[in-house]
mmCIF file of C-alpha atoms and ligand atoms in Angstrom:
data_model
loop_
_atom_site.group_PDB
_atom_site.id
_atom_site.type_symbol
_atom_site.label_atom_id
_atom_site.label_comp_id
_atom_site.label_asym_id
_atom_site.label_seq_id
_atom_site.Cartn_x
_atom_site.Cartn_y
_atom_site.Cartn_z
ATOM 1 C CA MET A 65 141.580 89.551 111.344
ATOM 2 C CA GLU A 66 142.297 89.918 107.831
ATOM 3 C CA ASN A 67 139.699 92.056 105.876
ATOM 4 C CA ILE A 68 137.712 89.826 103.511
ATOM 5 C CA ASP A 69 136.009 91.272 100.624
ATOM 6 C CA TRP A 70 132.661 89.506 101.128
ATOM 7 C CA SER A 71 130.526 90.076 98.153
ATOM 8 C CA ASN A 72 133.589 89.824 95.774
ATOM 9 C CA LEU A 73 134.869 86.246 96.743
ATOM 10 C CA ALA A 74 135.002 83.900 94.289
ATOM 11 C CA PHE A 75 133.958 80.001 94.468
ATOM 12 C CA GLY A 76 137.600 79.203 95.167
ATOM 13 C CA TYR A 77 139.856 77.378 98.310
ATOM 14 C CA MET A 78 140.501 80.121 101.369
ATOM 15 C CA LYS A 79 142.618 79.076 104.408
ATOM 16 C CA THR A 80 140.327 79.046 107.763
ATOM 17 C CA ASP A 81 141.156 78.256 110.994
ATOM 18 C CA TYR A 82 140.356 74.622 111.520
ATOM 19 C CA ASN A 83 139.353 71.537 109.744
ATOM 20 C CA ILE A 84 138.202 68.085 111.270
ATOM 21 C CA ARG A 85 139.327 64.856 110.627
ATOM 22 C CA CYS A 86 138.888 61.954 111.814
ATOM 23 C CA SER A 87 140.516 58.142 110.709
ATOM 24 C CA TYR A 88 139.431 54.734 110.475
ATOM 25 C CA SER A 89 141.459 51.448 111.489
ATOM 26 C CA ASN A 90 140.851 48.008 112.909
ATOM 27 C CA GLY A 91 137.090 48.457 112.094
ATOM 28 C CA ALA A 92 136.435 51.340 113.510
ATOM 29 C CA TRP A 93 136.082 55.276 113.368
ATOM 30 C CA GLY A 94 138.344 57.123 115.747
ATOM 31 C CA GLU A 95 137.459 60.484 117.384
ATOM 32 C CA LEU A 96 136.756 63.453 116.033
ATOM 33 C CA GLU A 97 139.934 65.736 115.836
ATOM 34 C CA VAL A 98 140.510 69.174 114.752
ATOM 35 C CA SER A 99 143.082 70.220 113.374
ATOM 36 C CA ASP A 100 144.645 73.510 112.038
ATOM 37 C CA SER A 101 147.053 72.323 109.195
ATOM 38 C CA GLU A 102 146.208 71.988 105.725
ATOM 39 C CA TYR A 103 148.573 69.465 104.878
ATOM 40 C CA LEU A 104 148.297 65.499 105.288
ATOM 41 C CA THR A 105 151.123 62.930 105.269
ATOM 42 C CA MET A 106 150.000 59.667 104.096
ATOM 43 C CA HIS A 107 151.253 56.448 102.650
ATOM 44 C CA MET A 108 152.117 56.448 98.845
ATOM 45 C CA ALA A 109 150.508 53.446 97.865
ATOM 46 C CA ALA A 110 147.296 54.507 99.457
ATOM 47 C CA THR A 111 143.988 53.325 97.226
ATOM 48 C CA CYS A 112 142.827 57.163 96.892
ATOM 49 C CA LEU A 113 146.282 57.952 95.281
ATOM 50 C CA HIS A 114 145.688 54.369 92.767
ATOM 51 C CA TYR A 115 142.182 53.538 93.084
ATOM 52 C CA GLY A 116 140.396 56.261 93.539
ATOM 53 C CA GLN A 117 139.086 55.356 96.345
ATOM 54 C CA GLU A 118 137.081 58.837 97.415
ATOM 55 C CA ALA A 119 134.252 60.873 97.948
ATOM 56 C CA PHE A 120 133.331 64.131 98.672
ATOM 57 C CA GLU A 121 130.464 66.109 99.791
ATOM 58 C CA GLY A 122 129.585 69.840 99.335
ATOM 59 C CA LEU A 123 126.923 71.602 101.088
ATOM 60 C CA LYS A 124 126.470 75.423 102.621
ATOM 61 C CA ALA A 125 125.846 77.708 105.708
ATOM 62 C CA PHE A 126 124.158 81.143 105.506
ATOM 63 C CA LYS A 127 124.299 83.519 107.936
ATOM 64 C CA GLY A 128 120.702 84.905 108.315
ATOM 65 C CA LYS A 129 119.564 88.805 108.900
ATOM 66 C CA ASP A 130 118.928 87.575 112.540
ATOM 67 C CA GLY A 131 122.572 87.046 112.993
ATOM 68 C CA LYS A 132 122.327 83.141 113.006
ATOM 69 C CA VAL A 133 124.133 80.292 110.858
ATOM 70 C CA ARG A 134 122.135 78.001 109.053
ATOM 71 C CA ILE A 135 123.180 75.077 107.816
ATOM 72 C CA PHE A 136 120.919 73.241 104.511
ATOM 73 C CA ARG A 137 120.049 69.454 104.917
ATOM 74 C CA MET A 138 123.208 68.160 106.177
ATOM 75 C CA GLU A 139 121.435 64.769 106.791
ATOM 76 C CA GLU A 140 121.115 64.188 102.948
ATOM 77 C CA ASN A 141 125.078 65.066 102.056
ATOM 78 C CA ALA A 142 125.659 62.887 105.214
ATOM 79 C CA LYS A 143 123.542 60.079 103.655
ATOM 80 C CA ARG A 144 124.871 60.687 100.361
ATOM 81 C CA LEU A 145 128.111 60.382 101.216
ATOM 82 C CA GLN A 146 127.667 56.720 102.842
ATOM 83 C CA ASP A 147 126.335 55.516 99.393
ATOM 84 C CA SER A 148 129.278 56.998 97.636
ATOM 85 C CA CYS A 149 131.258 55.002 100.287
ATOM 86 C CA GLU A 150 129.233 51.743 99.320
ATOM 87 C CA GLY A 151 129.858 52.449 95.729
ATOM 88 C CA THR A 152 133.423 52.436 96.004
ATOM 89 C CA MET A 153 134.024 49.697 99.004
ATOM 90 C CA MET A 154 134.975 52.105 101.461
ATOM 91 C CA ALA A 155 134.017 52.366 105.400
ATOM 92 C CA GLN A 156 130.782 54.458 105.860
ATOM 93 C CA PHE A 157 130.836 57.873 107.955
ATOM 94 C CA PRO A 158 128.265 57.473 110.576
ATOM 95 C CA LEU A 159 125.970 60.014 110.077
ATOM 96 C CA GLU A 160 125.711 61.397 113.546
ATOM 97 C CA LYS A 161 129.643 61.749 113.254
ATOM 98 C CA PHE A 162 129.017 63.260 110.244
ATOM 99 C CA LYS A 163 126.509 66.184 111.552
ATOM 100 C CA GLN A 164 128.424 66.534 114.288
ATOM 101 C CA ALA A 165 132.504 67.416 112.432
ATOM 102 C CA VAL A 166 129.852 69.880 110.200
ATOM 103 C CA ILE A 167 128.558 71.801 113.085
ATOM 104 C CA LYS A 168 132.005 71.647 114.890
ATOM 105 C CA ALA A 169 134.092 73.226 111.741
ATOM 106 C CA VAL A 170 131.109 75.760 111.233
ATOM 107 C CA LYS A 171 131.481 76.788 114.781
ATOM 108 C CA LEU A 172 135.323 76.711 115.174
ATOM 109 C CA ASN A 173 135.284 78.949 111.793
ATOM 110 C CA GLU A 174 132.020 81.254 112.639
ATOM 111 C CA ARG A 175 134.409 84.409 111.836
ATOM 112 C CA PHE A 176 134.397 83.099 108.379
ATOM 113 C CA VAL A 177 130.731 82.892 107.795
ATOM 114 C CA PRO A 178 129.707 85.620 105.301
ATOM 115 C CA PRO A 179 127.549 88.308 106.639
ATOM 116 C CA TYR A 180 123.903 88.205 105.172
ATOM 117 C CA GLU A 181 124.252 91.411 102.989
ATOM 118 C CA SER A 182 126.790 90.003 101.042
ATOM 119 C CA GLY A 183 125.048 87.177 99.539
ATOM 120 C CA ALA A 184 128.004 84.807 100.150
ATOM 121 C CA SER A 185 128.207 81.565 102.116
ATOM 122 C CA LEU A 186 130.521 79.014 103.561
ATOM 123 C CA TYR A 187 131.018 76.542 101.611
ATOM 124 C CA ILE A 188 131.275 72.972 103.622
ATOM 125 C CA ARG A 189 133.916 69.999 101.937
ATOM 126 C CA PRO A 190 133.973 66.609 103.788
ATOM 127 C CA PHE A 191 135.515 64.107 102.130
ATOM 128 C CA LEU A 192 136.687 60.743 102.348
ATOM 129 C CA PHE A 193 139.178 58.590 100.843
ATOM 130 C CA GLY A 194 141.511 55.285 101.572
ATOM 131 C CA THR A 195 144.593 55.827 103.394
ATOM 132 C CA GLY A 196 146.021 51.960 103.687
ATOM 133 C CA ALA A 197 148.639 51.153 101.230
ATOM 134 C CA GLN A 198 147.153 48.500 99.013
ATOM 135 C CA VAL A 199 149.226 47.401 95.389
ATOM 136 C CA GLY A 200 146.786 44.956 94.097
ATOM 137 C CA VAL A 201 143.439 46.464 93.329
ATOM 138 C CA LYS A 202 141.685 46.303 96.667
ATOM 139 C CA PRO A 203 139.725 48.296 98.974
ATOM 140 C CA ALA A 204 141.888 49.743 101.974
ATOM 141 C CA THR A 205 141.409 48.530 105.470
ATOM 142 C CA GLU A 206 142.033 52.499 106.956
ATOM 143 C CA TYR A 207 140.135 55.470 106.181
ATOM 144 C CA MET A 208 140.334 59.360 107.266
ATOM 145 C CA PHE A 209 137.465 61.817 106.787
ATOM 146 C CA ILE A 210 138.176 65.210 106.592
ATOM 147 C CA LEU A 211 135.833 67.969 106.376
ATOM 148 C CA PHE A 212 137.313 71.488 105.411
ATOM 149 C CA VAL A 213 135.074 74.907 105.197
ATOM 150 C CA SER A 214 135.955 78.235 102.897
ATOM 151 C CA PRO A 215 133.609 80.991 102.427
ATOM 152 C CA VAL A 216 132.705 81.475 98.838
ATOM 153 C CA GLY A 217 131.252 84.436 96.732
ATOM 154 C CA PRO A 218 127.491 84.894 95.609
ATOM 155 C CA TYR A 219 127.098 82.719 92.431
ATOM 156 C CA PHE A 220 125.575 85.436 90.534
ATOM 157 C CA LYS A 221 127.711 88.838 91.312
ATOM 158 C CA GLY A 222 125.296 91.136 88.660
ATOM 159 C CA GLY A 223 121.949 89.173 89.679
ATOM 160 C CA PHE A 224 120.109 85.903 88.828
ATOM 161 C CA GLN A 225 121.737 85.132 85.226
ATOM 162 C CA THR A 226 121.405 82.630 82.486
ATOM 163 C CA THR A 227 124.286 81.374 80.455
ATOM 164 C CA PRO A 228 124.669 78.759 77.481
ATOM 165 C CA PHE A 229 124.937 75.094 77.406
ATOM 166 C CA VAL A 230 126.193 72.738 75.021
ATOM 167 C CA ILE A 231 125.751 69.203 73.921
ATOM 168 C CA MET A 232 128.906 67.491 72.516
ATOM 169 C CA ARG A 233 128.221 63.862 71.850
ATOM 170 C CA GLU A 234 132.038 62.868 71.750
ATOM 171 C CA PHE A 235 132.077 62.675 75.928
ATOM 172 C CA ASP A 236 130.318 60.775 78.032
ATOM 173 C CA ARG A 237 130.635 61.767 82.389
ATOM 174 C CA SER A 238 129.487 58.496 83.448
ATOM 175 C CA ALA A 239 127.775 54.605 82.423
ATOM 176 C CA PRO A 240 123.869 53.703 83.570
ATOM 177 C CA LEU A 241 125.625 50.743 85.683
ATOM 178 C CA GLY A 242 128.722 53.218 86.351
ATOM 179 C CA MET A 243 129.117 55.718 89.246
ATOM 180 C CA GLY A 244 127.313 58.406 87.880
ATOM 181 C CA LYS A 245 125.327 58.556 90.925
ATOM 182 C CA TYR A 246 127.744 58.641 93.691
ATOM 183 C CA LYS A 247 129.915 61.675 94.440
ATOM 184 C CA VAL A 248 133.344 60.519 93.646
ATOM 185 C CA GLY A 249 136.606 62.354 92.381
ATOM 186 C CA GLY A 250 136.900 59.934 89.462
ATOM 187 C CA ASN A 251 133.627 61.318 87.865
ATOM 188 C CA TYR A 252 134.627 65.209 88.155
ATOM 189 C CA ALA A 253 138.600 64.013 86.438
ATOM 190 C CA ALA A 254 136.084 62.200 83.689
ATOM 191 C CA SER A 255 134.384 65.892 82.912
ATOM 192 C CA LEU A 256 137.310 67.999 82.724
ATOM 193 C CA VAL A 257 138.159 67.676 79.116
ATOM 194 C CA ALA A 258 134.417 67.685 78.408
ATOM 195 C CA GLY A 259 134.437 71.298 80.594
ATOM 196 C CA ALA A 260 137.400 72.850 79.276
ATOM 197 C CA LYS A 261 136.502 72.438 75.983
ATOM 198 C CA ALA A 262 132.846 73.928 76.599
ATOM 199 C CA HIS A 263 134.547 76.851 78.326
ATOM 200 C CA GLU A 264 136.664 77.454 75.318
ATOM 201 C CA LEU A 265 134.007 77.400 72.955
ATOM 202 C CA GLY A 266 132.074 80.211 75.395
ATOM 203 C CA TYR A 267 129.398 77.802 77.237
ATOM 204 C CA SER A 268 129.256 77.809 80.842
ATOM 205 C CA ASN A 269 129.198 73.865 81.047
ATOM 206 C CA VAL A 270 128.371 70.479 79.073
ATOM 207 C CA PHE A 271 124.864 69.157 78.728
ATOM 208 C CA TYR A 272 125.418 65.327 78.820
ATOM 209 C CA LEU A 273 123.127 62.863 77.153
ATOM 210 C CA ASP A 274 122.832 59.272 78.154
ATOM 211 C CA ALA A 275 125.847 57.332 76.943
ATOM 212 C CA VAL A 276 124.085 54.393 76.152
ATOM 213 C CA GLU A 277 121.700 55.661 73.289
ATOM 214 C CA LYS A 278 122.254 59.515 73.586
ATOM 215 C CA LYS A 279 118.912 59.952 73.620
ATOM 216 C CA TYR A 280 117.698 61.279 76.856
ATOM 217 C CA ILE A 281 119.019 63.762 79.011
ATOM 218 C CA ASP A 282 121.482 63.326 81.977
ATOM 219 C CA GLU A 283 122.592 66.177 83.539
ATOM 220 C CA CYS A 284 124.761 69.473 83.049
ATOM 221 C CA GLY A 285 128.206 69.836 84.346
ATOM 222 C CA ALA A 286 128.271 69.621 88.113
ATOM 223 C CA ALA A 287 124.259 69.856 88.241
ATOM 224 C CA ASN A 288 120.800 68.395 87.930
ATOM 225 C CA PHE A 289 118.694 69.439 84.940
ATOM 226 C CA PHE A 290 114.873 70.829 85.230
ATOM 227 C CA GLY A 291 113.031 72.456 82.355
ATOM 228 C CA ILE A 292 109.132 74.142 82.984
ATOM 229 C CA LYS A 293 106.367 73.852 80.667
ATOM 230 C CA ASN A 294 102.735 73.697 81.345
ATOM 231 C CA ASN A 295 103.314 74.344 84.822
ATOM 232 C CA THR A 296 104.731 70.986 85.445
ATOM 233 C CA TYR A 297 108.592 70.984 86.413
ATOM 234 C CA VAL A 298 109.947 67.993 84.641
ATOM 235 C CA THR A 299 113.712 66.600 85.772
ATOM 236 C CA PRO A 300 115.262 63.310 84.140
ATOM 237 C CA LYS A 301 115.181 60.012 86.215
ATOM 238 C CA SER A 302 118.447 58.458 85.370
ATOM 239 C CA SER A 303 120.935 55.714 87.129
ATOM 240 C CA SER A 304 124.029 57.626 85.672
ATOM 241 C CA ILE A 305 123.557 61.558 87.351
ATOM 242 C CA LEU A 306 123.855 61.997 91.388
ATOM 243 C CA PRO A 307 121.151 62.886 93.290
ATOM 244 C CA SER A 308 120.937 66.365 93.709
ATOM 245 C CA ILE A 309 119.863 67.531 97.137
ATOM 246 C CA THR A 310 118.828 71.244 95.525
ATOM 247 C CA ASN A 311 116.625 69.295 92.640
ATOM 248 C CA LYS A 312 115.320 67.263 95.439
ATOM 249 C CA SER A 313 114.329 70.625 97.419
ATOM 250 C CA LEU A 314 113.198 72.285 94.508
ATOM 251 C CA MET A 315 110.593 69.062 93.589
ATOM 252 C CA VAL A 316 108.695 69.575 96.931
ATOM 253 C CA LEU A 317 108.761 73.716 96.669
ATOM 254 C CA ALA A 318 107.519 73.544 92.965
ATOM 255 C CA GLU A 319 105.135 70.873 94.395
ATOM 256 C CA GLU A 320 103.960 73.245 96.694
ATOM 257 C CA MET A 321 103.715 76.085 94.655
ATOM 258 C CA GLY A 322 100.603 74.121 92.687
ATOM 259 C CA MET A 323 102.867 72.668 90.306
ATOM 260 C CA LYS A 324 102.990 69.344 88.768
ATOM 261 C CA VAL A 325 106.239 67.422 89.108
ATOM 262 C CA GLU A 326 107.705 64.804 86.748
ATOM 263 C CA ARG A 327 110.554 62.878 87.278
ATOM 264 C CA ARG A 328 110.929 60.426 84.001
ATOM 265 C CA GLN A 329 113.518 60.065 81.309
ATOM 266 C CA VAL A 330 113.429 63.105 79.072
ATOM 267 C CA PRO A 331 114.075 62.609 75.578
ATOM 268 C CA VAL A 332 116.391 65.239 74.161
ATOM 269 C CA GLU A 333 114.331 66.847 71.685
ATOM 270 C CA GLU A 334 111.566 67.708 74.370
ATOM 271 C CA LEU A 335 113.997 70.434 74.570
ATOM 272 C CA ALA A 336 112.121 72.386 72.094
ATOM 273 C CA THR A 337 109.031 72.384 74.088
ATOM 274 C CA PHE A 338 110.461 74.087 77.583
ATOM 275 C CA GLU A 339 109.195 77.612 78.434
ATOM 276 C CA GLU A 340 112.226 77.543 80.870
ATOM 277 C CA ALA A 341 115.196 75.183 81.688
ATOM 278 C CA GLY A 342 117.833 75.245 84.589
ATOM 279 C CA ALA A 343 120.706 73.621 86.124
ATOM 280 C CA CYS A 344 120.262 73.135 89.883
ATOM 281 C CA GLY A 345 122.821 72.581 92.949
ATOM 282 C CA THR A 346 124.313 73.564 96.119
ATOM 283 C CA ALA A 347 127.038 76.376 93.724
ATOM 284 C CA ALA A 348 124.240 77.930 92.541
ATOM 285 C CA VAL A 349 120.474 76.834 93.598
ATOM 286 C CA ILE A 350 119.544 77.338 90.297
ATOM 287 C CA SER A 351 121.534 78.652 87.346
ATOM 288 C CA PRO A 352 119.083 79.580 84.554
ATOM 289 C CA ILE A 353 119.907 78.205 80.795
ATOM 290 C CA GLU A 354 120.005 80.920 78.459
ATOM 291 C CA ARG A 355 120.218 77.948 75.442
ATOM 292 C CA ILE A 356 121.697 74.485 75.218
ATOM 293 C CA ASP A 357 123.366 74.334 71.567
ATOM 294 C CA ASP A 358 123.401 70.775 70.490
ATOM 295 C CA TYR A 359 127.297 71.088 68.834
ATOM 296 C CA ASP A 360 126.687 68.070 66.405
ATOM 297 C CA ASN A 361 123.745 68.710 64.862
ATOM 298 C CA LYS A 362 123.903 72.288 64.912
ATOM 299 C CA ILE A 363 120.267 72.942 66.826
ATOM 300 C CA SER A 364 119.900 75.285 69.332
ATOM 301 C CA TYR A 365 116.804 75.165 71.832
ATOM 302 C CA LYS A 366 116.271 78.637 73.522
ATOM 303 C CA PHE A 367 115.027 79.520 76.993
ATOM 304 C CA SER A 368 115.958 82.718 77.864
ATOM 305 C CA HIS A 369 113.007 85.672 78.521
ATOM 306 C CA ASP A 370 114.203 88.563 76.847
ATOM 307 C CA GLY A 371 117.995 87.654 78.131
ATOM 308 C CA LYS A 372 116.602 86.937 81.800
ATOM 309 C CA PRO A 373 115.819 84.184 83.556
ATOM 310 C CA GLY A 374 111.989 82.871 83.812
ATOM 311 C CA PRO A 375 109.320 83.696 86.370
ATOM 312 C CA VAL A 376 108.911 80.048 87.848
ATOM 313 C CA SER A 377 112.961 79.681 87.919
ATOM 314 C CA GLU A 378 112.964 82.844 89.785
ATOM 315 C CA LYS A 379 110.276 82.123 92.151
ATOM 316 C CA LEU A 380 111.663 78.724 92.904
ATOM 317 C CA TYR A 381 115.252 80.310 93.278
ATOM 318 C CA SER A 382 113.912 82.972 96.069
ATOM 319 C CA LYS A 383 112.124 80.244 97.756
ATOM 320 C CA LEU A 384 115.102 78.265 98.201
ATOM 321 C CA ARG A 385 117.143 81.107 99.120
ATOM 322 C CA GLY A 386 114.703 82.619 101.737
ATOM 323 C CA ILE A 387 114.738 79.107 103.423
ATOM 324 C CA GLN A 388 118.181 79.146 102.977
ATOM 325 C CA TYR A 389 119.025 82.384 104.665
ATOM 326 C CA GLY A 390 116.342 82.268 107.018
ATOM 327 C CA ASP A 391 114.098 84.851 105.367
ATOM 328 C CA GLU A 392 111.315 81.918 104.500
ATOM 329 C CA PRO A 393 110.146 79.674 107.521
ATOM 330 C CA ASP A 394 111.310 76.362 107.034
ATOM 331 C CA THR A 395 108.439 74.232 107.151
ATOM 332 C CA HIS A 396 110.614 71.017 106.054
ATOM 333 C CA GLY A 397 112.549 71.019 108.617
ATOM 334 C CA TRP A 398 115.677 71.351 106.328
ATOM 335 C CA VAL A 399 117.530 73.709 108.222
ATOM 336 C CA THR A 400 119.709 73.599 111.119
ATOM 337 C CA VAL A 401 120.453 76.477 112.938
ATOM 338 C CA ILE A 402 123.647 76.795 115.012
ATOM 339 C CA GLU A 403 123.211 77.609 118.775
HETATM 340 C C1 PLP B 754 127.199 65.821 88.842
HETATM 341 C C2 PLP B 754 127.003 66.469 89.979
HETATM 342 N N1 PLP B 754 125.026 66.841 89.865
HETATM 343 C C3 PLP B 754 124.567 67.271 90.475
HETATM 344 C C4 PLP B 754 125.051 67.978 91.717
HETATM 345 C C5 PLP B 754 123.792 68.923 92.277
HETATM 346 O O1 PLP B 754 124.126 68.494 93.576
HETATM 347 P P1 PLP B 754 123.846 68.968 94.901
HETATM 348 O O2 PLP B 754 121.815 69.828 94.307
HETATM 349 O O3 PLP B 754 123.236 67.772 95.868
HETATM 350 O O4 PLP B 754 124.596 69.742 94.965
HETATM 351 C C6 PLP B 754 126.383 68.026 92.096
HETATM 352 C C7 PLP B 754 127.585 69.011 93.300
HETATM 353 O O5 PLP B 754 126.768 70.053 93.245
HETATM 354 C C8 PLP B 754 127.131 67.149 90.988
HETATM 355 O O6 PLP B 754 128.081 66.942 91.061
#
């Protein structure tokens, strides 16, 4: 096998041996199929290409000290994909089939699961899209589910680090009655210009406010927000953000650590009161926030602790990573160990 420099992998695509596919026609899903091709042929009038009938997921598998591979909360991703399918009128992929596909892909590509010491992991990307041809704006009658995997490097190459975010009111990612709560491709297309501008200005990502009043915090880039103050974990409740599985897990861990958890509207001015702030998601678990600059009002909210993440973020991060890699006991049944 080619030599992979595990600890210097980026968050990018690397070809692995196999992907899993499944197609839907005549009202039913077929059997899972194994493919070694990275390509697909489809009808040029497929609804995914014209009307955005597409949804995806992202989860990870981790190799433990014991050499065993663990998959984190795949049932939650399976359910969220079903929700996204409901929101785009696509055929829902059965939960059991989703789990079988994940396990099959991880097993078939086991040589690509990075070793424990590298701090890297195997990213799993399931996606589902309309393949049937339509010219009118209508849902397809045929769909395809594909799942590929790719080893990805540790998010923090030089250790757990803070980065700056920026509030820019000229961009919205999604609307309260729109698609923000689903993981559909269009939301990410809608975030590219804002993300590029934020990067250009030296920020790691955009910090979105609610699209109607620009009063409450929504999300940060492709991650949920949390703030810490007075032994309380505060995270936005909003109909235009993606329900993050990492956030859901951190809320449970925070409560177990004796913290109060509040899921509610978070006014932007409240940023001034947080002792720590972070962005959470599968990619980084927690990406601690150094500061959030309000670009339009020239205000800066600072959270860094002498340039380092705060102690609560650090503790939550270590605990969740510990569970994922098998260093901490999995008391919630979040982990599937591949036998
Ligand atoms: C828009 C958005 N918000 C939040 C998240 C975090 O969700 P999760 O913790 O399930 O990865 C993601 C995906 O990673 C996302 O794309």
